[in-house]
mmCIF file with all atom_site columns, C-alpha atoms in Angstrom:
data_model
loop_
_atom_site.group_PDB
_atom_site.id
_atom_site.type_symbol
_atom_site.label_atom_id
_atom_site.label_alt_id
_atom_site.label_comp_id
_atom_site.label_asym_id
_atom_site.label_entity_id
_atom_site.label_seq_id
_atom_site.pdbx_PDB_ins_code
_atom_site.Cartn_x
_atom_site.Cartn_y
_atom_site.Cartn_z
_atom_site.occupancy
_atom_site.B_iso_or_equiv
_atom_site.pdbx_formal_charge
_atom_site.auth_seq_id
_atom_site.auth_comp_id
_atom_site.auth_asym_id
_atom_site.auth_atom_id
_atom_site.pdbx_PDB_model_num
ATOM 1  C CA . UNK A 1 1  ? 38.427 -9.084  94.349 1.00 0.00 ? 1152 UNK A CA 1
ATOM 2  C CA . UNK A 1 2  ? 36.618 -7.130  91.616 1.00 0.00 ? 1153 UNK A CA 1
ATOM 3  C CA . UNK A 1 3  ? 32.848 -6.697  91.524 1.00 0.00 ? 1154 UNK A CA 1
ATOM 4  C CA . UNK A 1 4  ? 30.123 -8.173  89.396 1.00 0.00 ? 1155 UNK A CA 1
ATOM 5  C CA . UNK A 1 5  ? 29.875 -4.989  87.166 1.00 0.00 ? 1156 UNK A CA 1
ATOM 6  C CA . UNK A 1 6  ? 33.465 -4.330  87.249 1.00 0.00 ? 1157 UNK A CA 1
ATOM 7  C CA . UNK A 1 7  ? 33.742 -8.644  85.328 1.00 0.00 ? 1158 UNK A CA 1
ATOM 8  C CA . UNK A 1 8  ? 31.103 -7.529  83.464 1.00 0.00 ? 1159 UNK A CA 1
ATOM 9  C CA . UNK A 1 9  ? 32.402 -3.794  82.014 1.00 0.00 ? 1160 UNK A CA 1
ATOM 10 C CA . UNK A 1 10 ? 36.089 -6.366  81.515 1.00 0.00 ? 1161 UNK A CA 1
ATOM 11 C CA . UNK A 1 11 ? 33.749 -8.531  79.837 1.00 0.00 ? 1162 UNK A CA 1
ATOM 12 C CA . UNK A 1 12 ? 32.596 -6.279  77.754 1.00 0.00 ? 1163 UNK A CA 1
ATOM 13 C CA . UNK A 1 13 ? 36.060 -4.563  76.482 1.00 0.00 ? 1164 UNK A CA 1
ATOM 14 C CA . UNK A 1 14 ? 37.835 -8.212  75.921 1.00 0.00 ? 1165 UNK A CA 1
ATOM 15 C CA . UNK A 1 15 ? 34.246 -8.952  73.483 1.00 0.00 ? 1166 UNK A CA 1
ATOM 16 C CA . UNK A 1 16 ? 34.841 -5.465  71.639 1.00 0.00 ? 1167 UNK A CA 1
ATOM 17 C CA . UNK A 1 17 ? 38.668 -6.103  71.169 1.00 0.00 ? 1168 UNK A CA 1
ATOM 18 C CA . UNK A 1 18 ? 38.125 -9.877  70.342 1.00 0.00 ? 1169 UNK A CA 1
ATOM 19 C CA . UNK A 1 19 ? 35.467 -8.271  67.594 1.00 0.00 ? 1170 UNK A CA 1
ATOM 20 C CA . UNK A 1 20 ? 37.729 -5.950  66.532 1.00 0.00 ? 1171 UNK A CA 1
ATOM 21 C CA . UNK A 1 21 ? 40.693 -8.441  65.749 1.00 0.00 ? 1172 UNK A CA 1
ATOM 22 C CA . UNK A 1 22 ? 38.131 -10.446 64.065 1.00 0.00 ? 1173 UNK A CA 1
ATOM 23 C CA . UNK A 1 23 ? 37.214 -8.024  61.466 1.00 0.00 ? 1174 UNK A CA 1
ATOM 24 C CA . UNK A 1 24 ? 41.190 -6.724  61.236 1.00 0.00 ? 1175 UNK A CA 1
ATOM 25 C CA . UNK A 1 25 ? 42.112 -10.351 60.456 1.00 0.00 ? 1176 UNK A CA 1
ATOM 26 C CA . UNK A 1 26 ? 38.925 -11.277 57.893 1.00 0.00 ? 1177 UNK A CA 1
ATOM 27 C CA . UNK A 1 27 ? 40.043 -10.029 55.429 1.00 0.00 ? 1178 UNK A CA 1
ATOM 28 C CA . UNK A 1 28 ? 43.356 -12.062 55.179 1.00 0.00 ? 1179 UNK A CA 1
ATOM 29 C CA . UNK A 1 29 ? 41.889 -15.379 56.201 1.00 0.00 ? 1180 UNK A CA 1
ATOM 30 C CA . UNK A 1 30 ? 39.550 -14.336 52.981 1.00 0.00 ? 1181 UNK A CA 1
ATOM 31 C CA . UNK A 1 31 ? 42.223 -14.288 50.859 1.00 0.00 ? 1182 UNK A CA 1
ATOM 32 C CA . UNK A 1 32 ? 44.607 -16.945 52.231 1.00 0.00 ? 1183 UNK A CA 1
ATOM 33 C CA . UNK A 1 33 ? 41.124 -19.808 52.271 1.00 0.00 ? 1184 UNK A CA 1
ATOM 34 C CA . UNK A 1 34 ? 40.554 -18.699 48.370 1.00 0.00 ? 1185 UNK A CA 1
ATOM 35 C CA . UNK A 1 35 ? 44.076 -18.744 47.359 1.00 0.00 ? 1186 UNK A CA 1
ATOM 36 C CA . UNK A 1 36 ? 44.103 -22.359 49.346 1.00 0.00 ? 1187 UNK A CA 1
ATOM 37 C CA . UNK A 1 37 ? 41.043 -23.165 46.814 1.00 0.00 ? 1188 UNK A CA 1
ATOM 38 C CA . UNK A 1 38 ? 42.619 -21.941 43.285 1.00 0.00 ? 1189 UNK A CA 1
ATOM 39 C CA . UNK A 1 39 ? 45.936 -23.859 44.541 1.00 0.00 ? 1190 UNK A CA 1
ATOM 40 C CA . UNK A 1 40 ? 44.267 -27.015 44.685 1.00 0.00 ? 1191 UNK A CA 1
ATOM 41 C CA . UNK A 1 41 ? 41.649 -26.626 42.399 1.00 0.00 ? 1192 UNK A CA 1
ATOM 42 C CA . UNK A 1 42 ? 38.581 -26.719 45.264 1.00 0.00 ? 1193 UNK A CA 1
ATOM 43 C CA . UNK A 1 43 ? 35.171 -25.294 44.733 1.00 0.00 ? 1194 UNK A CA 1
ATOM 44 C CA . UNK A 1 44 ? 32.688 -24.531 47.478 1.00 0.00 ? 1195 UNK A CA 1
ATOM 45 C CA . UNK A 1 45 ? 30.938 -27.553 46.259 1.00 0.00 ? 1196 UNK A CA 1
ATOM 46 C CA . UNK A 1 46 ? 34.375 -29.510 47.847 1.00 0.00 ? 1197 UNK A CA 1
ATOM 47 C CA . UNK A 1 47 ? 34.085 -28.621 50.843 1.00 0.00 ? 1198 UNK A CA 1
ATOM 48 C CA . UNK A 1 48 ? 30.516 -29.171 52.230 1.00 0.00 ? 1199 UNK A CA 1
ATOM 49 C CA . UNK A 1 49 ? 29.243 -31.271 49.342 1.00 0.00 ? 1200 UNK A CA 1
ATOM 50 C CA . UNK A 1 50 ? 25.533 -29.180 49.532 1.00 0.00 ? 1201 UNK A CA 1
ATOM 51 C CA . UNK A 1 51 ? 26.170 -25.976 48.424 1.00 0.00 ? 1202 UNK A CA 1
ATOM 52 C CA . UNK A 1 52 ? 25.139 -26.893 45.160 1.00 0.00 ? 1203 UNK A CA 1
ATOM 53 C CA . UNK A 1 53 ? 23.416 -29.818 45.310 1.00 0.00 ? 1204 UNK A CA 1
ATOM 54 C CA . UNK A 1 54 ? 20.164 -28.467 43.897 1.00 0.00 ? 1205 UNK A CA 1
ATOM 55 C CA . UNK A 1 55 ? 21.404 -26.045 41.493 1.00 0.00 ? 1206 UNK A CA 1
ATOM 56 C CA . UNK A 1 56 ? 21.001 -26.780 37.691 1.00 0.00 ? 1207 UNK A CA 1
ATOM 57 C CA . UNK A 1 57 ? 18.498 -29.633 39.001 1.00 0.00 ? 1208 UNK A CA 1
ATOM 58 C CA . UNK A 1 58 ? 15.091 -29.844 36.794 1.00 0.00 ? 1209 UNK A CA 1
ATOM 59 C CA . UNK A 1 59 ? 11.927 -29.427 38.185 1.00 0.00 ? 1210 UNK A CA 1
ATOM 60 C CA . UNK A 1 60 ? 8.451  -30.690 36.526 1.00 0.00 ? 1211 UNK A CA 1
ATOM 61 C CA . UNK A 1 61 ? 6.528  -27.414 35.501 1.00 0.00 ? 1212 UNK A CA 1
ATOM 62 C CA . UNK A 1 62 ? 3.456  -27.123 37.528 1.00 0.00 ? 1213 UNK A CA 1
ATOM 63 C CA . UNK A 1 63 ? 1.858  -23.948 35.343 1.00 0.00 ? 1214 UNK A CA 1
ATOM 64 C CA . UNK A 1 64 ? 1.301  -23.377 31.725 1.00 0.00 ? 1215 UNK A CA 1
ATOM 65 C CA . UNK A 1 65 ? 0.818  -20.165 29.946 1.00 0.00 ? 1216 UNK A CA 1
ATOM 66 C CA . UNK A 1 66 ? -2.228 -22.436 27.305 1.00 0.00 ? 1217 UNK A CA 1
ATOM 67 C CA . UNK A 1 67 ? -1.761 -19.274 24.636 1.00 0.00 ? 1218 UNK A CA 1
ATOM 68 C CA . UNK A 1 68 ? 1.974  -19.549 24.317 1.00 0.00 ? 1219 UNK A CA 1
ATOM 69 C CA . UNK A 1 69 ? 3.106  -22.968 26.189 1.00 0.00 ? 1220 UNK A CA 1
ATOM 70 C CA . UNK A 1 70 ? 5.507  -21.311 28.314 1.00 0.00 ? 1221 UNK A CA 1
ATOM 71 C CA . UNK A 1 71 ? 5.792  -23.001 31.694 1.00 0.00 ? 1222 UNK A CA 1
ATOM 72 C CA . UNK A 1 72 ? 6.450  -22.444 35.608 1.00 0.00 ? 1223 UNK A CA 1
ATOM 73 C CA . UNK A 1 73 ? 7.652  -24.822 37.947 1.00 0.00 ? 1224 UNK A CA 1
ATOM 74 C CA . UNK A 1 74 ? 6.529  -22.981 41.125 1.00 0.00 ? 1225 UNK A CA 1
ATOM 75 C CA . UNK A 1 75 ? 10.031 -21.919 41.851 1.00 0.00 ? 1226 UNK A CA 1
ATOM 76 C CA . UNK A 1 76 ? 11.592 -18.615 42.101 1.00 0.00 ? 1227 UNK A CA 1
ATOM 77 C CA . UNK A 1 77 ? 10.193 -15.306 41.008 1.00 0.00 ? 1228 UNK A CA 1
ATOM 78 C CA . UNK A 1 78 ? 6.728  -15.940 39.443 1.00 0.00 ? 1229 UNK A CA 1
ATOM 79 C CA . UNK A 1 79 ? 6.898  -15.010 35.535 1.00 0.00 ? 1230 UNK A CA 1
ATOM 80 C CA . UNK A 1 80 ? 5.906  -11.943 33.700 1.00 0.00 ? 1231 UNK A CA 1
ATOM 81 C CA . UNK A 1 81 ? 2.782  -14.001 31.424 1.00 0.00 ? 1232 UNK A CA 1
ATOM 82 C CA . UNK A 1 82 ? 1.009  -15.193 35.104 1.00 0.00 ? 1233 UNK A CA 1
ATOM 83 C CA . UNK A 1 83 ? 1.433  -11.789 36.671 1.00 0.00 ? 1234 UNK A CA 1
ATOM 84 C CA . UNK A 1 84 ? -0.251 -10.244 34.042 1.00 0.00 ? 1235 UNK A CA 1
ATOM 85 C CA . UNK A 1 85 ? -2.819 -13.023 34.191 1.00 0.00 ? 1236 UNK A CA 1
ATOM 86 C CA . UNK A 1 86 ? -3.671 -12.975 37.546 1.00 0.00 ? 1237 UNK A CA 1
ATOM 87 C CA . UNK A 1 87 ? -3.606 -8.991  37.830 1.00 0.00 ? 1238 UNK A CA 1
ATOM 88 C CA . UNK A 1 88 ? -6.152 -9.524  34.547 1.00 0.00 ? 1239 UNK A CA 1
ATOM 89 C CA . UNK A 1 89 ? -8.874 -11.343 37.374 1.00 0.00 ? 1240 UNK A CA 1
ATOM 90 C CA . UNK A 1 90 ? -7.418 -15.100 36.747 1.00 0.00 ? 1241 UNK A CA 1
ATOM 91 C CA . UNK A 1 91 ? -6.846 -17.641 39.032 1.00 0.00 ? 1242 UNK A CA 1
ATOM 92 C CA . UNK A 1 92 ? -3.790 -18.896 39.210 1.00 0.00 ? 1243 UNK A CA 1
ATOM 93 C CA . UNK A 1 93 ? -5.285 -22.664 39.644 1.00 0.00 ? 1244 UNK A CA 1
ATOM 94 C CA . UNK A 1 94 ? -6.769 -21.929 35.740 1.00 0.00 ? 1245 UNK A CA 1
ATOM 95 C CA . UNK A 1 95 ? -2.635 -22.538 35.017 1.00 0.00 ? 1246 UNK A CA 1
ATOM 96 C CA . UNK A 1 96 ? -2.160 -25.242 37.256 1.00 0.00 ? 1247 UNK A CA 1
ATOM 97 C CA . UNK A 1 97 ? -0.574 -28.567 34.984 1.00 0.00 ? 1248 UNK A CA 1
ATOM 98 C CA . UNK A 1 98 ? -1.807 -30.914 37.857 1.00 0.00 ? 1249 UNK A CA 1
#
């Protein structure tokens, strides 16, 4: 009967070789899932039905530049104008919408 550490060191080796055939066969499972997809037309969107649910959605702007009207939802990277605003001593509240 084999020892605890011998199970374990035959535990480890079968999780290195089952991590190894993993990454050998990626890159064909890759291929064959978006071949699958242009065959039949699919897009990721198909197959969860959230991986795009919020992209291209509008969102009210909740900051205005008042000197040139440009506007920030809140979203993503903060814009140029309110950088330079706020590194200029403003508060960021002065371009709150509301």
């Amino acid at each position: 009967m084999a020892t605890y550490a011998e199970l374990q060191a035959q535990i480890a080796a079968l999780t290195a070789q089952a991590e190894a055939a993993r990454k050998a066969e990626l890159n064909s499972v890759i291929a064959d899932i978006k071949k699958k997809m242009a065959d039949y037309g699919l897009t990721v969107h198909d197959l969860d039905g959230r991986a795009s649910s919020l992209k291209g959605s509008k969102v009210a702007p909740k900051y205005r530049n008042p000197k040139t009207g440009a506007t920030w939802s809140g979203r993503g990277k903060r814009p140029n104008w309110l950088d330079e605003a706020i590194a200029e001593g403003n508060d960021i509240s002065a371009f709150f919408i509301g």
